[in-house]
PDB file of C-alpha atoms and ligand atoms in Angstrom:
ATOM      1  CA  UNK A  75      86.354 -39.983  28.366  1.00 48.00           C
ATOM      2  CA  UNK A  76      83.436 -42.129  29.472  1.00 54.00           C
ATOM      3  CA  UNK A  77      80.462 -40.440  31.143  1.00 78.00           C
ATOM      4  CA  UNK A  78      81.605 -40.071  34.720  1.00 92.00           C
ATOM      5  CA  UNK A  79      79.812 -40.711  38.001  1.00 96.00           C
ATOM      6  CA  UNK A  80      76.815 -42.013  36.166  1.00 96.00           C
ATOM      7  CA  UNK A  81      75.161 -45.191  35.008  1.00 96.00           C
ATOM      8  CA  UNK A  82      73.406 -45.393  31.669  1.00 96.00           C
ATOM      9  CA  UNK A  83      71.176 -48.190  30.401  1.00 96.00           C
ATOM     10  CA  UNK A  84      70.707 -49.150  26.769  1.00 97.00           C
ATOM     11  CA  UNK A  85      68.638 -51.641  24.809  1.00 96.00           C
ATOM     12  CA  UNK A  86      68.583 -52.908  21.251  1.00 95.00           C
ATOM     13  CA  UNK A  87      65.264 -52.790  19.424  1.00 92.00           C
ATOM     14  CA  UNK A  88      63.601 -56.172  18.804  1.00 90.00           C
ATOM     15  CA  UNK A  89      66.247 -58.145  20.677  1.00 92.00           C
ATOM     16  CA  UNK A  90      66.435 -59.913  24.060  1.00 90.00           C
ATOM     17  CA  UNK A  91      69.573 -58.029  25.071  1.00 95.00           C
ATOM     18  CA  UNK A  92      70.081 -55.078  27.369  1.00 95.00           C
ATOM     19  CA  UNK A  93      73.176 -53.292  28.590  1.00 97.00           C
ATOM     20  CA  UNK A  94      74.625 -50.693  30.922  1.00 97.00           C
ATOM     21  CA  UNK A  95      77.644 -48.433  31.043  1.00 97.00           C
ATOM     22  CA  UNK A  96      79.158 -46.998  34.208  1.00 97.00           C
ATOM     23  CA  UNK A  97      81.896 -44.428  34.735  1.00 97.00           C
ATOM     24  CA  UNK A  98      83.329 -43.378  38.112  1.00 98.00           C
ATOM     25  CA  UNK A  99      85.698 -40.534  38.859  1.00 97.00           C
ATOM     26  CA  UNK A 100      84.781 -38.227  41.795  1.00 97.00           C
ATOM     27  CA  UNK A 101      83.095 -41.076  43.647  1.00 97.00           C
ATOM     28  CA  UNK A 102      86.231 -43.197  43.176  1.00 98.00           C
ATOM     29  CA  UNK A 103      88.534 -40.355  44.327  1.00 97.00           C
ATOM     30  CA  UNK A 104      86.359 -39.856  47.421  1.00 97.00           C
ATOM     31  CA  UNK A 105      86.780 -43.532  48.326  1.00 97.00           C
ATOM     32  CA  UNK A 106      90.518 -43.588  47.602  1.00 97.00           C
ATOM     33  CA  UNK A 107      91.166 -40.364  49.564  1.00 96.00           C
ATOM     34  CA  UNK A 108      90.105 -41.974  52.854  1.00 93.00           C
ATOM     35  CA  UNK A 109      92.942 -44.497  52.961  1.00 94.00           C
ATOM     36  CA  UNK A 110      96.436 -44.827  51.535  1.00 94.00           C
ATOM     37  CA  UNK A 111      95.776 -47.917  49.419  1.00 97.00           C
ATOM     38  CA  UNK A 112      98.517 -49.626  47.355  1.00 97.00           C
ATOM     39  CA  UNK A 113      98.176 -48.879  43.610  1.00 97.00           C
ATOM     40  CA  UNK A 114      97.070 -52.402  42.636  1.00 97.00           C
ATOM     41  CA  UNK A 115      94.389 -52.346  45.308  1.00 97.00           C
ATOM     42  CA  UNK A 116      93.041 -48.998  44.021  1.00 97.00           C
ATOM     43  CA  UNK A 117      92.537 -50.691  40.653  1.00 97.00           C
ATOM     44  CA  UNK A 118      90.635 -53.650  42.122  1.00 97.00           C
ATOM     45  CA  UNK A 119      88.520 -51.349  44.325  1.00 97.00           C
ATOM     46  CA  UNK A 120      87.604 -49.257  41.282  1.00 98.00           C
ATOM     47  CA  UNK A 121      86.597 -52.347  39.308  1.00 98.00           C
ATOM     48  CA  UNK A 122      84.449 -53.651  42.169  1.00 98.00           C
ATOM     49  CA  UNK A 123      82.784 -50.236  42.560  1.00 98.00           C
ATOM     50  CA  UNK A 124      81.971 -50.231  38.834  1.00 98.00           C
ATOM     51  CA  UNK A 125      80.548 -53.748  39.178  1.00 98.00           C
ATOM     52  CA  UNK A 126      78.425 -52.760  42.190  1.00 97.00           C
ATOM     53  CA  UNK A 127      76.999 -49.798  40.270  1.00 97.00           C
ATOM     54  CA  UNK A 128      76.170 -52.072  37.312  1.00 96.00           C
ATOM     55  CA  UNK A 129      74.604 -54.699  39.571  1.00 93.00           C
ATOM     56  CA  UNK A 130      72.608 -52.122  41.577  1.00 92.00           C
ATOM     57  CA  UNK A 131      70.383 -51.690  38.519  1.00 87.00           C
ATOM     58  CA  UNK A 132      68.911 -55.083  39.427  1.00 81.00           C
ATOM     59  CA  UNK A 133      67.529 -53.599  42.689  1.00 81.00           C
ATOM     60  CA  UNK A 134      63.800 -53.348  42.213  1.00 82.00           C
ATOM     61  CA  UNK A 135      63.150 -51.803  45.636  1.00 86.00           C
ATOM     62  CA  UNK A 136      64.667 -49.373  48.133  1.00 91.00           C
ATOM     63  CA  UNK A 137      67.862 -50.849  49.488  1.00 93.00           C
ATOM     64  CA  UNK A 138      71.459 -51.550  48.603  1.00 94.00           C
ATOM     65  CA  UNK A 139      73.600 -54.049  46.815  1.00 96.00           C
ATOM     66  CA  UNK A 140      76.794 -55.065  48.595  1.00 96.00           C
ATOM     67  CA  UNK A 141      79.694 -56.864  46.909  1.00 98.00           C
ATOM     68  CA  UNK A 142      82.443 -58.423  48.986  1.00 98.00           C
ATOM     69  CA  UNK A 143      85.558 -60.063  47.608  1.00 98.00           C
ATOM     70  CA  UNK A 144      86.882 -62.177  50.492  1.00 98.00           C
ATOM     71  CA  UNK A 145      90.452 -63.341  50.025  1.00 97.00           C
ATOM     72  CA  UNK A 146      92.880 -65.555  51.922  1.00 95.00           C
ATOM     73  CA  UNK A 147      96.030 -63.464  51.244  1.00 92.00           C
ATOM     74  CA  UNK A 148      97.551 -60.152  52.400  1.00 96.00           C
ATOM     75  CA  UNK A 149      94.528 -58.390  50.922  1.00 97.00           C
ATOM     76  CA  UNK A 150      91.649 -59.904  52.892  1.00 97.00           C
ATOM     77  CA  UNK A 151      88.618 -57.892  51.787  1.00 97.00           C
ATOM     78  CA  UNK A 152      87.465 -55.601  49.006  1.00 98.00           C
ATOM     79  CA  UNK A 153      83.911 -54.314  49.454  1.00 98.00           C
ATOM     80  CA  UNK A 154      81.735 -51.987  47.395  1.00 98.00           C
ATOM     81  CA  UNK A 155      78.104 -50.996  47.915  1.00 97.00           C
ATOM     82  CA  UNK A 156      75.618 -49.060  45.800  1.00 97.00           C
ATOM     83  CA  UNK A 157      72.105 -48.054  46.871  1.00 96.00           C
ATOM     84  CA  UNK A 158      69.089 -47.918  44.557  1.00 94.00           C
ATOM     85  CA  UNK A 159      69.510 -44.112  44.536  1.00 94.00           C
ATOM     86  CA  UNK A 160      73.123 -44.257  43.330  1.00 96.00           C
ATOM     87  CA  UNK A 161      75.009 -43.719  46.582  1.00 96.00           C
ATOM     88  CA  UNK A 162      78.239 -45.625  46.430  1.00 97.00           C
ATOM     89  CA  UNK A 163      80.913 -46.447  49.031  1.00 97.00           C
ATOM     90  CA  UNK A 164      83.761 -48.927  49.202  1.00 98.00           C
ATOM     91  CA  UNK A 165      86.585 -50.157  51.391  1.00 97.00           C
ATOM     92  CA  UNK A 166      89.477 -52.633  51.374  1.00 97.00           C
ATOM     93  CA  UNK A 167      91.323 -54.396  54.155  1.00 96.00           C
ATOM     94  CA  UNK A 168      94.925 -55.473  53.747  1.00 96.00           C
ATOM     95  CA  UNK A 169      98.080 -56.100  55.750  1.00 96.00           C
ATOM     96  CA  UNK A 170      99.690 -52.664  55.916  1.00 95.00           C
ATOM     97  CA  UNK A 171     103.031 -54.157  56.966  1.00 96.00           C
ATOM     98  CA  UNK A 172     103.328 -56.033  53.671  1.00 95.00           C
ATOM     99  CA  UNK A 173     104.244 -54.757  50.223  1.00 95.00           C
ATOM    100  CA  UNK A 174     101.163 -55.344  48.083  1.00 96.00           C
ATOM    101  CA  UNK A 175     102.104 -55.524  44.410  1.00 95.00           C
ATOM    102  CA  UNK A 176      99.486 -57.975  43.197  1.00 94.00           C
ATOM    103  CA  UNK A 177      95.968 -58.909  44.279  1.00 95.00           C
ATOM    104  CA  UNK A 178      95.453 -62.642  43.914  1.00 95.00           C
ATOM    105  CA  UNK A 179      91.745 -63.444  43.542  1.00 96.00           C
ATOM    106  CA  UNK A 180      91.977 -67.205  42.942  1.00 96.00           C
ATOM    107  CA  UNK A 181      90.884 -69.121  46.034  1.00 96.00           C
ATOM    108  CA  UNK A 182      88.687 -66.297  47.287  1.00 97.00           C
ATOM    109  CA  UNK A 183      84.944 -65.749  47.188  1.00 97.00           C
ATOM    110  CA  UNK A 184      82.659 -63.137  45.728  1.00 98.00           C
ATOM    111  CA  UNK A 185      79.728 -62.533  48.077  1.00 98.00           C
ATOM    112  CA  UNK A 186      76.761 -60.699  46.562  1.00 96.00           C
ATOM    113  CA  UNK A 187      74.173 -59.404  49.054  1.00 96.00           C
ATOM    114  CA  UNK A 188      70.919 -57.711  48.149  1.00 94.00           C
ATOM    115  CA  UNK A 189      69.724 -55.766  51.186  1.00 92.00           C
ATOM    116  CA  UNK A 190      66.208 -54.342  50.863  1.00 92.00           C
ATOM    117  CA  UNK A 191      65.411 -51.486  53.284  1.00 88.00           C
ATOM    118  CA  UNK A 192      62.507 -53.611  54.461  1.00 90.00           C
ATOM    119  CA  UNK A 193      62.528 -57.394  54.507  1.00 91.00           C
ATOM    120  CA  UNK A 194      65.025 -60.194  54.193  1.00 93.00           C
ATOM    121  CA  UNK A 195      68.441 -59.970  52.549  1.00 92.00           C
ATOM    122  CA  UNK A 196      69.413 -62.329  49.775  1.00 92.00           C
ATOM    123  CA  UNK A 197      72.981 -63.595  49.495  1.00 95.00           C
ATOM    124  CA  UNK A 198      74.772 -65.396  46.671  1.00 94.00           C
ATOM    125  CA  UNK A 199      78.343 -66.722  46.856  1.00 96.00           C
ATOM    126  CA  UNK A 200      80.593 -67.383  43.872  1.00 96.00           C
ATOM    127  CA  UNK A 201      84.019 -69.054  44.156  1.00 96.00           C
ATOM    128  CA  UNK A 202      86.781 -67.032  42.484  1.00 96.00           C
ATOM    129  CA  UNK A 203      88.494 -69.353  40.048  1.00 94.00           C
ATOM    130  CA  UNK A 204      90.408 -66.801  38.007  1.00 94.00           C
ATOM    131  CA  UNK A 205      92.023 -63.420  38.543  1.00 94.00           C
ATOM    132  CA  UNK A 206      89.437 -61.822  36.256  1.00 94.00           C
ATOM    133  CA  UNK A 207      86.704 -60.395  38.459  1.00 95.00           C
ATOM    134  CA  UNK A 208      84.282 -60.077  35.513  1.00 95.00           C
ATOM    135  CA  UNK A 209      84.180 -63.879  35.116  1.00 95.00           C
ATOM    136  CA  UNK A 210      82.755 -64.254  38.632  1.00 96.00           C
ATOM    137  CA  UNK A 211      79.814 -61.976  37.750  1.00 95.00           C
ATOM    138  CA  UNK A 212      79.183 -63.836  34.498  1.00 95.00           C
ATOM    139  CA  UNK A 213      79.180 -67.122  36.446  1.00 94.00           C
ATOM    140  CA  UNK A 214      76.767 -65.663  39.033  1.00 93.00           C
ATOM    141  CA  UNK A 215      74.178 -64.720  36.409  1.00 90.00           C
ATOM    142  CA  UNK A 216      74.568 -68.040  34.599  1.00 91.00           C
ATOM    143  CA  UNK A 217      73.899 -69.879  37.886  1.00 89.00           C
ATOM    144  CA  UNK A 218      71.163 -67.670  39.324  1.00 85.00           C
ATOM    145  CA  UNK A 219      69.236 -66.516  36.262  1.00 80.00           C
ATOM    146  CA  UNK A 220      70.257 -69.120  33.650  1.00 83.00           C
ATOM    147  CA  UNK A 221      70.934 -66.226  31.295  1.00 85.00           C
ATOM    148  CA  UNK A 222      74.074 -65.037  29.587  1.00 91.00           C
ATOM    149  CA  UNK A 223      75.843 -61.903  30.735  1.00 94.00           C
ATOM    150  CA  UNK A 224      79.174 -60.301  29.910  1.00 96.00           C
ATOM    151  CA  UNK A 225      81.034 -57.838  32.110  1.00 97.00           C
ATOM    152  CA  UNK A 226      83.984 -55.614  31.276  1.00 97.00           C
ATOM    153  CA  UNK A 227      85.547 -53.804  34.241  1.00 97.00           C
ATOM    154  CA  UNK A 228      88.464 -51.401  33.974  1.00 97.00           C
ATOM    155  CA  UNK A 229      90.224 -49.005  36.339  1.00 97.00           C
ATOM    156  CA  UNK A 230      93.423 -46.996  35.947  1.00 96.00           C
ATOM    157  CA  UNK A 231      93.488 -45.799  39.563  1.00 95.00           C
ATOM    158  CA  UNK A 232      91.696 -42.524  38.716  1.00 96.00           C
ATOM    159  CA  UNK A 233      88.755 -43.580  36.565  1.00 97.00           C
ATOM    160  CA  UNK A 234      86.780 -46.809  36.748  1.00 97.00           C
ATOM    161  CA  UNK A 235      84.529 -47.977  33.919  1.00 97.00           C
ATOM    162  CA  UNK A 236      82.152 -50.858  33.549  1.00 97.00           C
ATOM    163  CA  UNK A 237      80.238 -52.292  30.624  1.00 97.00           C
ATOM    164  CA  UNK A 238      77.632 -55.007  30.954  1.00 97.00           C
ATOM    165  CA  UNK A 239      75.517 -56.887  28.448  1.00 97.00           C
ATOM    166  CA  UNK A 240      72.753 -59.152  29.595  1.00 94.00           C
ATOM    167  CA  UNK A 241      70.531 -61.631  27.870  1.00 93.00           C
ATOM    168  CA  UNK A 242      66.830 -61.339  28.711  1.00 89.00           C
ATOM    169  CA  UNK A 243      64.251 -64.140  28.594  1.00 85.00           C
ATOM    170  CA  UNK A 244      63.424 -64.860  24.939  1.00 81.00           C
ATOM    171  CA  UNK A 245      60.474 -63.075  23.345  1.00 81.00           C
ATOM    172  CA  UNK A 246      58.813 -64.627  20.314  1.00 82.00           C
ATOM    173  CA  UNK A 247      59.548 -62.829  17.080  1.00 82.00           C
ATOM    174  CA  UNK A 248      62.746 -61.231  18.389  1.00 83.00           C
ATOM    175  CA  UNK A 249      66.140 -61.666  16.743  1.00 82.00           C
ATOM    176  CA  UNK A 250      67.418 -64.992  18.171  1.00 80.00           C
ATOM    177  CA  UNK A 251      70.997 -64.469  17.010  1.00 88.00           C
ATOM    178  CA  UNK A 252      71.282 -61.080  18.699  1.00 93.00           C
ATOM    179  CA  UNK A 253      73.018 -62.241  21.884  1.00 94.00           C
ATOM    180  CA  UNK A 254      75.897 -63.955  20.068  1.00 94.00           C
ATOM    181  CA  UNK A 255      76.348 -61.083  17.630  1.00 95.00           C
ATOM    182  CA  UNK A 256      76.101 -58.243  20.186  1.00 96.00           C
ATOM    183  CA  UNK A 257      78.352 -59.885  22.772  1.00 95.00           C
ATOM    184  CA  UNK A 258      80.909 -60.730  20.092  1.00 96.00           C
ATOM    185  CA  UNK A 259      80.937 -57.095  18.945  1.00 97.00           C
ATOM    186  CA  UNK A 260      81.339 -55.925  22.551  1.00 96.00           C
ATOM    187  CA  UNK A 261      84.418 -58.114  22.956  1.00 95.00           C
ATOM    188  CA  UNK A 262      86.180 -56.002  20.307  1.00 96.00           C
ATOM    189  CA  UNK A 263      86.140 -52.984  22.652  1.00 95.00           C
ATOM    190  CA  UNK A 264      89.640 -52.248  23.923  1.00 95.00           C
ATOM    191  CA  UNK A 265      90.325 -51.604  27.637  1.00 94.00           C
ATOM    192  CA  UNK A 266      91.642 -48.161  26.785  1.00 95.00           C
ATOM    193  CA  UNK A 267      88.481 -47.322  24.826  1.00 96.00           C
ATOM    194  CA  UNK A 268      86.225 -48.267  27.735  1.00 96.00           C
ATOM    195  CA  UNK A 269      88.220 -45.929  29.999  1.00 95.00           C
ATOM    196  CA  UNK A 270      88.538 -42.987  27.624  1.00 94.00           C
ATOM    197  CA  UNK A 271      85.541 -42.821  25.260  1.00 95.00           C
ATOM    198  CA  UNK A 272      82.115 -41.425  26.179  1.00 95.00           C
ATOM    199  CA  UNK A 273      79.073 -43.706  26.152  1.00 96.00           C
ATOM    200  CA  UNK A 274      77.688 -42.529  22.800  1.00 96.00           C
ATOM    201  CA  UNK A 275      81.057 -43.041  21.120  1.00 96.00           C
ATOM    202  CA  UNK A 276      81.492 -46.518  22.640  1.00 97.00           C
ATOM    203  CA  UNK A 277      78.035 -47.615  21.465  1.00 97.00           C
ATOM    204  CA  UNK A 278      78.519 -46.098  18.030  1.00 97.00           C
ATOM    205  CA  UNK A 279      81.936 -47.712  17.711  1.00 96.00           C
ATOM    206  CA  UNK A 280      80.489 -51.165  18.564  1.00 97.00           C
ATOM    207  CA  UNK A 281      76.946 -51.010  17.272  1.00 97.00           C
ATOM    208  CA  UNK A 282      76.633 -48.511  14.417  1.00 95.00           C
ATOM    209  CA  UNK A 283      74.660 -51.084  12.403  1.00 93.00           C
ATOM    210  CA  UNK A 284      72.213 -51.817  15.259  1.00 95.00           C
ATOM    211  CA  UNK A 285      69.146 -49.994  16.577  1.00 95.00           C
ATOM    212  CA  UNK A 286      70.434 -48.902  19.985  1.00 96.00           C
ATOM    213  CA  UNK A 287      68.272 -47.027  22.448  1.00 96.00           C
ATOM    214  CA  UNK A 288      70.249 -45.124  25.090  1.00 96.00           C
ATOM    215  CA  UNK A 289      68.391 -44.030  28.242  1.00 96.00           C
ATOM    216  CA  UNK A 290      69.012 -41.029  30.509  1.00 95.00           C
ATOM    217  CA  UNK A 291      72.087 -41.063  32.720  1.00 95.00           C
ATOM    218  CA  UNK A 292      71.527 -41.922  36.385  1.00 95.00           C
ATOM    219  CA  UNK A 293      73.851 -40.131  38.826  1.00 96.00           C
ATOM    220  CA  UNK A 294      76.269 -41.982  41.069  1.00 97.00           C
ATOM    221  CA  UNK A 295      77.978 -40.299  44.012  1.00 97.00           C
ATOM    222  CA  UNK A 296      80.009 -41.185  47.060  1.00 97.00           C
ATOM    223  CA  UNK A 297      77.878 -41.227  50.195  1.00 96.00           C
ATOM    224  CA  UNK A 298      78.102 -43.205  53.371  1.00 94.00           C
ATOM    225  CA  UNK A 299      75.102 -44.861  54.953  1.00 88.00           C
ATOM    226  CA  UNK A 300      76.658 -44.939  58.436  1.00 92.00           C
ATOM    227  CA  UNK A 301      74.750 -43.506  61.401  1.00 93.00           C
ATOM    228  CA  UNK A 302      75.121 -43.548  65.166  1.00 94.00           C
ATOM    229  CA  UNK A 303      72.415 -46.207  65.270  1.00 93.00           C
ATOM    230  CA  UNK A 304      74.161 -48.498  62.760  1.00 91.00           C
ATOM    231  CA  UNK A 305      77.571 -48.056  64.396  1.00 94.00           C
ATOM    232  CA  UNK A 306      75.908 -48.718  67.749  1.00 94.00           C
ATOM    233  CA  UNK A 307      74.413 -51.965  66.444  1.00 92.00           C
ATOM    234  CA  UNK A 308      77.846 -52.986  65.146  1.00 91.00           C
ATOM    235  CA  UNK A 309      79.697 -52.346  68.417  1.00 93.00           C
ATOM    236  CA  UNK A 310      76.924 -54.040  70.393  1.00 94.00           C
ATOM    237  CA  UNK A 311      78.201 -57.290  68.851  1.00 93.00           C
ATOM    238  CA  UNK A 312      81.214 -56.985  71.182  1.00 92.00           C
ATOM    239  CA  UNK A 313      78.905 -57.477  74.156  1.00 93.00           C
ATOM    240  CA  UNK A 314      78.086 -55.240  77.118  1.00 93.00           C
ATOM    241  CA  UNK A 315      80.871 -56.545  79.320  1.00 93.00           C
ATOM    242  CA  UNK A 316      83.659 -55.838  76.870  1.00 94.00           C
ATOM    243  CA  UNK A 317      82.294 -52.379  76.033  1.00 95.00           C
ATOM    244  CA  UNK A 318      82.060 -51.478  79.726  1.00 94.00           C
ATOM    245  CA  UNK A 319      85.731 -52.451  80.131  1.00 95.00           C
ATOM    246  CA  UNK A 320      86.558 -49.908  77.415  1.00 95.00           C
ATOM    247  CA  UNK A 321      84.441 -47.291  79.230  1.00 94.00           C
ATOM    248  CA  UNK A 322      86.327 -47.957  82.467  1.00 95.00           C
ATOM    249  CA  UNK A 323      89.698 -47.635  80.693  1.00 95.00           C
ATOM    250  CA  UNK A 324      88.972 -44.775  78.303  1.00 95.00           C
ATOM    251  CA  UNK A 325      85.815 -43.097  79.573  1.00 94.00           C
ATOM    252  CA  UNK A 326      84.040 -43.717  76.245  1.00 95.00           C
ATOM    253  CA  UNK A 327      83.915 -46.049  73.244  1.00 95.00           C
ATOM    254  CA  UNK A 328      85.299 -44.322  70.135  1.00 95.00           C
ATOM    255  CA  UNK A 329      84.690 -45.667  66.652  1.00 94.00           C
ATOM    256  CA  UNK A 330      85.524 -44.237  63.222  1.00 94.00           C
ATOM    257  CA  UNK A 331      83.443 -45.350  60.264  1.00 94.00           C
ATOM    258  CA  UNK A 332      85.915 -47.114  57.982  1.00 91.00           C
ATOM    259  CA  UNK A 333      84.099 -45.967  54.840  1.00 93.00           C
ATOM    260  CA  UNK A 334      83.924 -42.201  55.477  1.00 94.00           C
ATOM    261  CA  UNK A 335      86.090 -41.709  58.609  1.00 93.00           C
ATOM    262  CA  UNK A 336      83.184 -40.087  60.461  1.00 95.00           C
ATOM    263  CA  UNK A 337      83.924 -40.243  64.197  1.00 96.00           C
ATOM    264  CA  UNK A 338      81.395 -41.669  66.637  1.00 97.00           C
ATOM    265  CA  UNK A 339      81.675 -41.874  70.400  1.00 96.00           C
ATOM    266  CA  UNK A 340      79.502 -43.564  72.998  1.00 96.00           C
ATOM    267  CA  UNK A 341      79.513 -42.697  76.712  1.00 95.00           C
ATOM    268  CA  UNK A 342      78.486 -45.085  79.475  1.00 94.00           C
ATOM    269  CA  UNK A 343      74.815 -44.200  79.216  1.00 93.00           C
ATOM    270  CA  UNK A 344      74.777 -44.547  75.419  1.00 94.00           C
ATOM    271  CA  UNK A 345      76.486 -47.948  75.620  1.00 94.00           C
ATOM    272  CA  UNK A 346      73.837 -48.997  78.151  1.00 92.00           C
ATOM    273  CA  UNK A 347      71.113 -47.911  75.707  1.00 92.00           C
ATOM    274  CA  UNK A 348      72.460 -50.453  73.191  1.00 92.00           C
ATOM    275  CA  UNK A 349      71.360 -53.216  75.560  1.00 91.00           C
ATOM    276  CA  UNK A 350      67.792 -52.282  76.534  1.00 84.00           C
ATOM    277  CA  UNK A 351      67.191 -55.817  77.838  1.00 79.00           C
ATOM    278  CA  UNK A 352      69.969 -55.511  80.418  1.00 71.00           C
ATOM    279  CA  UNK A 353      69.826 -53.048  83.271  1.00 59.00           C
ATOM    280  CA  UNK A 354      73.028 -51.140  83.889  1.00 49.00           C
ATOM    281  CA  UNK A 355      74.589 -51.384  87.339  1.00 49.00           C
TER     282      UNK A 355
HETATM  283 ZN1   ZN B 463      80.477 -43.653  57.211  1.00 92.34          ZN
END
């Protein structure tokens, strides 16, 4: 079994290649327990969560990395977010009146957003041209960094695993053939092995002739970043007039966070506070 609810980085001595392994179990169960997702959607959510954990290692500041798969079909959204401290959450939207037995990615978009706690967000968009999510990440790094990367993402509905190899800018004197050799070796790893073997065994199985350096595990756990303030900012988008209509009808505005099901409610005064520039009648 791969190391669960953790991310682990590794490097190869004297090469321009680095890698990461991710395993999710409790954090995946926490996400899946909030909604009754179809089985195929659980698998795609798990893969996207693994990818977000792998990608979060690129955060060089306090903040979060958000991945959205936006689709035109009965499944309209799959979203996973990981913060720089390893807090992970995810959600999917789909037509609950339909039977979902496949998730078609072709024709959709992968939206990658880096959200620093302070400062401007950065967003990259990749068209989904195959049903293999990993190819979209490889394309993203090719476009944005001009460097090779390979992603392997697996999920069986209970455990999600991710494996990433990335080429770094060339350093003089390093092994120039390393990228081709190491990525070729990685491609011999079977899906089942990625899901069931621990990190040391996976790396030994692939790279027993290489000098691999494995770093300490970094914990990943389910946690939601919602707050009354954030939910308030989100509902404020509806506008004061519409919110006051809800207050008149229901006495309050009730909202459940879709990620963690935490309940929030806003009375008339609290709704008014969301619009400091307008004076309440
Ligand atoms: Zn929440």
